[in-house]
Amino acid sequence: MNEKELYQKAKQALEYSYAPYSRFRVGAALLTTSGEVFTGVNVENSSFGGTICAERTAFVKAISEGFRDFTALAVTSSEGEVYPCGICRQFMFEFGDDLKIITGDDEEHLNVVEITELLPKGFRL
Ligand code: THU
């Protein structure tokens, strides 16, 4: 699966976003080192702090199915390019520091950055 295909998976996932409060739909697609793809969407809640981002949804799905090694995560939104929030950056950094983050307004204009560029000197216990 290449970067463009992973981005397309994230875009397809937008359909399932549950964002009745912000109306800002986010879709993510996470690629494991063994080639599986886990998608995720933002799932909002009327108690706003209960909201989970698309990126963490994808990670939680993968980890709860036994996958812990990842190569790339693509993310997009109903408004085009989006970068992971601070909580998601730390959450993803937990599982390795060589993850590529793929984003962009569409599959022809992708931006690829390392998690360590988005979160330099991330926290580790
Ligand atoms: N959101 C994500 O899903 N990922 C991010 O990295 C940033 C924010 C969601 C959370 C909320 O449902 C909506 O975008 C507006 O903050």
Coordinates of N, CA and C and ligand atoms in Angstrom, one line a residue:
M1 N 0.8 -1.2 0.0 CA 0.0 0.0 0.0 C 0.9 1.3 0.0
N2 N 0.7 2.1 -1.0 CA 1.5 3.3 -1.0 C 0.8 4.5 -0.3
E3 N 1.5 5.6 -0.3 CA 1.0 6.8 0.5 C -0.3 7.3 -0.1
K4 N -0.4 7.3 -1.4 CA -1.7 7.7 -2.0 C -2.9 6.8 -1.6
E5 N -2.6 5.5 -1.7 CA -3.7 4.6 -1.4 C -4.1 4.7 0.1
L6 N -3.1 4.9 1.0 CA -3.4 5.0 2.4 C -4.3 6.3 2.6
Y7 N -3.9 7.3 1.9 CA -4.6 8.6 2.1 C -6.1 8.4 1.6
Q8 N -6.2 7.6 0.5 CA -7.6 7.4 0.0 C -8.4 6.6 1.0
K9 N -7.8 5.7 1.7 CA -8.5 5.0 2.8 C -9.0 5.9 3.9
A10 N -8.2 6.9 4.2 CA -8.5 7.9 5.2 C -9.7 8.7 4.7
K11 N -9.7 9.0 3.5 CA -10.7 9.9 2.9 C -12.1 9.1 2.8
Q12 N -12.0 7.8 2.5 CA -13.2 7.0 2.5 C -13.8 6.9 3.9
A13 N -13.0 6.9 4.9 CA -13.4 6.7 6.3 C -14.2 7.9 6.7
L14 N -14.0 9.1 6.1 CA -14.7 10.3 6.5 C -16.2 10.1 6.6
E15 N -16.7 9.2 5.7 CA -18.1 8.9 5.7 C -18.7 8.5 7.0
Y16 N -17.9 7.9 7.8 CA -18.3 7.3 9.1 C -18.1 8.2 10.3
S17 N -17.5 9.3 10.1 CA -17.2 10.3 11.2 C -18.5 10.6 11.9
Y18 N -18.4 10.7 13.2 CA -19.6 11.1 14.0 C -19.2 12.5 14.6
A19 N -19.6 13.6 13.9 CA -19.2 14.9 14.4 C -20.4 15.9 14.3
P20 N -21.5 15.6 15.1 CA -22.7 16.4 15.0 C -22.5 17.8 15.7
Y21 N -21.4 17.9 16.5 CA -21.2 19.2 17.3 C -20.3 20.2 16.5
S22 N -19.2 19.7 16.0 CA -18.2 20.6 15.3 C -18.5 20.6 13.8
R23 N -19.2 19.5 13.3 CA -19.4 19.3 11.9 C -18.0 19.2 11.1
F24 N -17.0 19.0 11.9 CA -15.6 18.9 11.3 C -15.3 17.4 11.3
R25 N -15.4 16.8 10.1 CA -15.2 15.3 10.0 C -13.8 15.0 9.7
V26 N -13.2 14.0 10.4 CA -11.8 13.6 10.3 C -11.8 12.1 10.0
G27 N -10.9 11.7 9.1 CA -10.7 10.3 8.8 C -9.2 10.0 8.8
A28 N -8.9 8.8 9.3 CA -7.5 8.4 9.4 C -7.4 6.9 8.9
A29 N -6.2 6.6 8.4 CA -5.9 5.2 8.0 C -4.5 4.9 8.5
L30 N -4.3 3.8 9.2 CA -3.1 3.4 9.9 C -2.6 2.2 9.2
L31 N -1.3 2.2 8.8 CA -0.7 1.0 8.1 C 0.3 0.3 9.0
T32 N 0.1 -1.0 9.2 CA 1.0 -1.8 10.1 C 2.2 -2.2 9.2
T33 N 3.2 -2.6 9.9 CA 4.4 -3.1 9.2 C 4.2 -4.4 8.4
S34 N 3.1 -5.1 8.8 CA 2.8 -6.3 8.1 C 1.7 -6.1 7.0
G35 N 1.3 -4.8 6.8 CA 0.5 -4.5 5.7 C -1.0 -4.3 5.9
E36 N -1.5 -4.5 7.2 CA -2.9 -4.3 7.5 C -3.2 -2.8 7.6
V37 N -4.4 -2.5 7.3 CA -4.8 -1.1 7.4 C -6.0 -1.0 8.4
F38 N -5.9 -0.1 9.4 CA -7.0 0.2 10.3 C -7.4 1.6 10.1
T39 N -8.7 1.8 9.8 CA -9.2 3.2 9.7 C -9.8 3.7 11.0
G40 N -9.9 5.0 11.1 CA -10.5 5.6 12.2 C -11.2 6.9 11.9
V41 N -12.2 7.3 12.7 CA -12.9 8.6 12.5 C -13.0 9.3 13.9
N42 N -13.2 10.6 13.8 CA -13.5 11.2 15.1 C -14.9 10.9 15.5
V43 N -15.1 10.6 16.8 CA -16.3 10.3 17.4 C -16.6 11.2 18.5
E44 N -17.5 12.2 18.3 CA -17.8 13.2 19.3 C -18.8 12.8 20.3
N45 N -18.9 13.6 21.4 CA -19.9 13.2 22.4 C -20.5 14.6 23.0
S46 N -21.7 14.5 23.4 CA -22.3 15.7 24.0 C -21.6 16.2 25.2
S47 N -20.9 15.3 25.9 CA -20.0 15.7 26.9 C -18.6 15.9 26.2
F48 N -18.3 17.1 25.8 CA -17.3 17.3 24.7 C -16.0 16.6 25.0
G49 N -15.6 16.5 26.3 CA -14.3 15.9 26.6 C -14.3 14.4 26.3
G50 N -15.4 13.9 26.0 CA -15.5 12.4 25.7 C -15.1 12.1 24.2
T51 N -14.9 13.2 23.5 CA -14.6 13.1 22.0 C -13.3 12.4 21.8
I52 N -13.2 11.5 20.8 CA -11.9 10.9 20.4 C -11.6 11.2 19.0
C53 N -10.4 11.6 18.7 CA -10.0 11.9 17.4 C -9.8 10.7 16.5
A54 N -9.8 11.0 15.2 CA -9.8 9.9 14.2 C -8.5 9.1 14.3
E55 N -7.4 9.8 14.6 CA -6.1 9.1 14.7 C -6.0 8.1 15.8
R56 N -6.5 8.6 17.0 CA -6.5 7.7 18.1 C -7.5 6.5 18.0
T57 N -8.6 6.8 17.3 CA -9.5 5.7 17.0 C -8.8 4.6 16.2
A58 N -8.1 5.0 15.2 CA -7.4 4.0 14.3 C -6.3 3.2 15.2
F59 N -5.6 4.0 16.0 CA -4.6 3.3 16.8 C -5.3 2.3 17.8
V60 N -6.3 2.8 18.4 CA -7.0 1.9 19.4 C -7.6 0.6 18.8
K61 N -8.1 0.8 17.6 CA -8.6 -0.4 16.9 C -7.4 -1.4 16.6
A62 N -6.3 -0.8 16.1 CA -5.2 -1.7 15.8 C -4.6 -2.4 17.0
I63 N -4.4 -1.6 18.0 CA -3.7 -2.2 19.2 C -4.6 -3.2 19.9
S64 N -5.9 -3.0 19.9 CA -6.8 -3.9 20.5 C -7.0 -5.2 19.7
E65 N -6.5 -5.2 18.5 CA -6.5 -6.4 17.6 C -5.1 -7.1 17.6
G66 N -4.2 -6.5 18.4 CA -2.9 -7.2 18.6 C -1.7 -6.6 17.7
F67 N -2.0 -5.5 17.0 CA -0.9 -4.9 16.2 C -0.3 -3.7 16.9
R68 N 1.0 -3.7 16.9 CA 1.8 -2.6 17.6 C 2.8 -1.9 16.8
D69 N 3.1 -2.4 15.6 CA 4.2 -1.9 14.8 C 3.5 -1.2 13.5
F70 N 3.9 0.0 13.4 CA 3.2 0.8 12.3 C 4.2 1.6 11.5
T71 N 3.9 1.8 10.2 CA 4.8 2.5 9.4 C 4.3 3.9 9.0
A72 N 2.9 4.0 8.9 CA 2.4 5.3 8.4 C 1.0 5.5 8.9
L73 N 0.6 6.8 9.0 CA -0.8 7.1 9.3 C -1.2 8.3 8.4
A74 N -2.3 8.1 7.6 CA -2.8 9.1 6.8 C -4.0 9.8 7.5
V75 N -4.1 11.1 7.3 CA -5.3 11.8 8.0 C -5.8 12.9 7.1
T76 N -7.1 13.0 7.0 CA -7.7 14.1 6.2 C -9.0 14.5 6.9
S77 N -9.5 15.6 6.4 CA -10.8 16.1 7.0 C -11.7 16.6 6.0
S78 N -12.9 16.9 6.4 CA -14.0 17.4 5.5 C -13.5 18.8 5.0
E79 N -12.6 19.4 5.7 CA -12.1 20.8 5.3 C -10.7 20.7 4.6
G80 N -10.3 19.5 4.2 CA -9.0 19.3 3.6 C -7.9 18.9 4.5
E81 N -6.7 19.5 4.3 CA -5.5 19.1 5.1 C -5.7 19.4 6.5
V82 N -5.3 18.4 7.3 CA -5.3 18.6 8.8 C -4.1 17.9 9.4
Y83 N -3.5 18.5 10.4 CA -2.4 17.9 11.1 C -2.9 17.4 12.5
P84 N -2.4 16.2 13.0 CA -2.8 15.7 14.2 C -2.7 16.6 15.4
C85 N -3.6 16.6 16.3 CA -3.6 17.5 17.5 C -2.4 17.0 18.4
G86 N -2.2 17.8 19.4 CA -1.1 17.5 20.4 C -1.2 16.1 21.1
I87 N -2.5 15.9 21.5 CA -2.7 14.6 22.3 C -2.4 13.4 21.3
C88 N -2.9 13.5 20.1 CA -2.7 12.4 19.2 C -1.2 12.3 18.9
R89 N -0.5 13.3 18.8 CA 1.0 13.2 18.5 C 1.7 12.4 19.6
Q90 N 1.4 12.7 20.8 CA 2.0 12.0 22.0 C 1.5 10.6 22.0
F91 N 0.2 10.4 21.7 CA -0.4 9.0 21.7 C 0.3 8.1 20.6
M92 N 0.6 8.7 19.4 CA 1.2 7.9 18.4 C 2.7 7.7 18.7
F93 N 3.3 8.7 19.3 CA 4.8 8.6 19.6 C 5.0 7.4 20.6
E94 N 4.0 7.1 21.4 CA 4.1 6.0 22.3 C 4.5 4.7 21.6
F95 N 4.1 4.5 20.3 CA 4.3 3.3 19.6 C 5.5 3.3 18.6
G96 N 6.3 4.3 18.8 CA 7.5 4.3 17.9 C 7.8 5.7 17.4
D97 N 9.1 5.9 17.0 CA 9.4 7.3 16.5 C 9.8 7.3 15.1
D98 N 9.4 6.3 14.3 CA 9.7 6.3 12.9 C 8.4 6.3 12.1
L99 N 7.3 6.8 12.6 CA 6.0 6.8 11.9 C 5.9 8.0 11.0
K100 N 5.5 7.7 9.8 CA 5.2 8.8 8.8 C 3.8 9.3 8.9
I101 N 3.6 10.6 8.9 CA 2.3 11.1 8.9 C 2.0 11.7 7.5
I102 N 0.9 11.2 6.9 CA 0.6 11.7 5.5 C -0.7 12.5 5.6
T103 N -0.6 13.7 5.1 CA -1.8 14.5 5.0 C -1.8 15.3 3.7
G104 N -2.8 16.2 3.5 CA -2.9 16.9 2.3 C -4.3 17.2 1.9
D105 N -4.5 18.2 1.0 CA -5.9 18.5 0.6 C -6.5 17.4 -0.3
D106 N -5.7 16.7 -1.0 CA -6.1 15.6 -1.8 C -5.0 14.7 -2.1
E107 N -5.2 13.6 -2.8 CA -4.2 12.6 -3.0 C -3.1 13.0 -4.0
E108 N -3.4 14.1 -4.7 CA -2.3 14.6 -5.6 C -1.4 15.7 -4.9
H109 N -1.8 16.0 -3.7 CA -1.0 17.1 -3.0 C -0.7 16.6 -1.6
L110 N 0.1 15.6 -1.5 CA 0.3 15.0 -0.1 C 1.5 15.6 0.5
N111 N 1.5 15.8 1.8 CA 2.6 16.2 2.6 C 2.9 15.1 3.6
V112 N 4.2 14.7 3.6 CA 4.6 13.5 4.4 C 5.7 14.0 5.4
V113 N 5.4 13.9 6.7 CA 6.3 14.3 7.8 C 6.5 13.1 8.8
E114 N 7.6 13.2 9.5 CA 7.8 12.2 10.5 C 7.1 12.6 11.8
I115 N 6.7 11.6 12.6 CA 6.1 12.0 13.9 C 7.1 12.8 14.7
T116 N 8.4 12.6 14.6 CA 9.3 13.3 15.4 C 9.5 14.8 14.9
E117 N 9.0 15.1 13.7 CA 9.0 16.5 13.3 C 7.8 17.2 13.9
L118 N 6.7 16.4 14.1 CA 5.5 17.0 14.7 C 5.6 17.1 16.2
L119 N 6.4 16.1 16.8 CA 6.6 16.1 18.2 C 8.0 15.9 18.5
P120 N 8.9 16.9 18.5 CA 10.3 16.7 18.8 C 10.4 16.5 20.3
K121 N 11.3 15.7 20.7 CA 11.5 15.4 22.2 C 10.2 15.0 22.9
G122 N 9.5 14.1 22.3 CA 8.3 13.6 22.9 C 8.5 12.9 24.2
F123 N 7.5 12.9 25.1 CA 7.7 12.3 26.4 C 7.8 10.8 26.4
R124 N 8.7 10.3 27.2 CA 8.8 8.8 27.4 C 9.0 8.6 28.9
L125 N 8.4 7.5 29.4 CA 8.7 7.1 30.8 C 10.0 6.3 30.8
Ligands
THU1 N1 -10.0 16.0 15.5 C1 -9.5 14.9 15.1 O1 -10.2 13.9 14.8 N2 -8.1 14.8 14.9 C2 -7.3 15.8 15.2 O2 -6.1 15.6 15.1 C3 -7.8 17.1 15.5 C4 -9.2 17.2 15.9 C5 -11.5 16.1 15.7 C6 -11.9 16.2 17.1 C7 -13.3 16.9 17.0 O3 -14.3 15.9 16.7 C8 -13.1 17.7 15.8 O4 -12.0 17.3 15.1 C9 -13.0 19.2 16.1 O5 -12.0 19.4 17.0

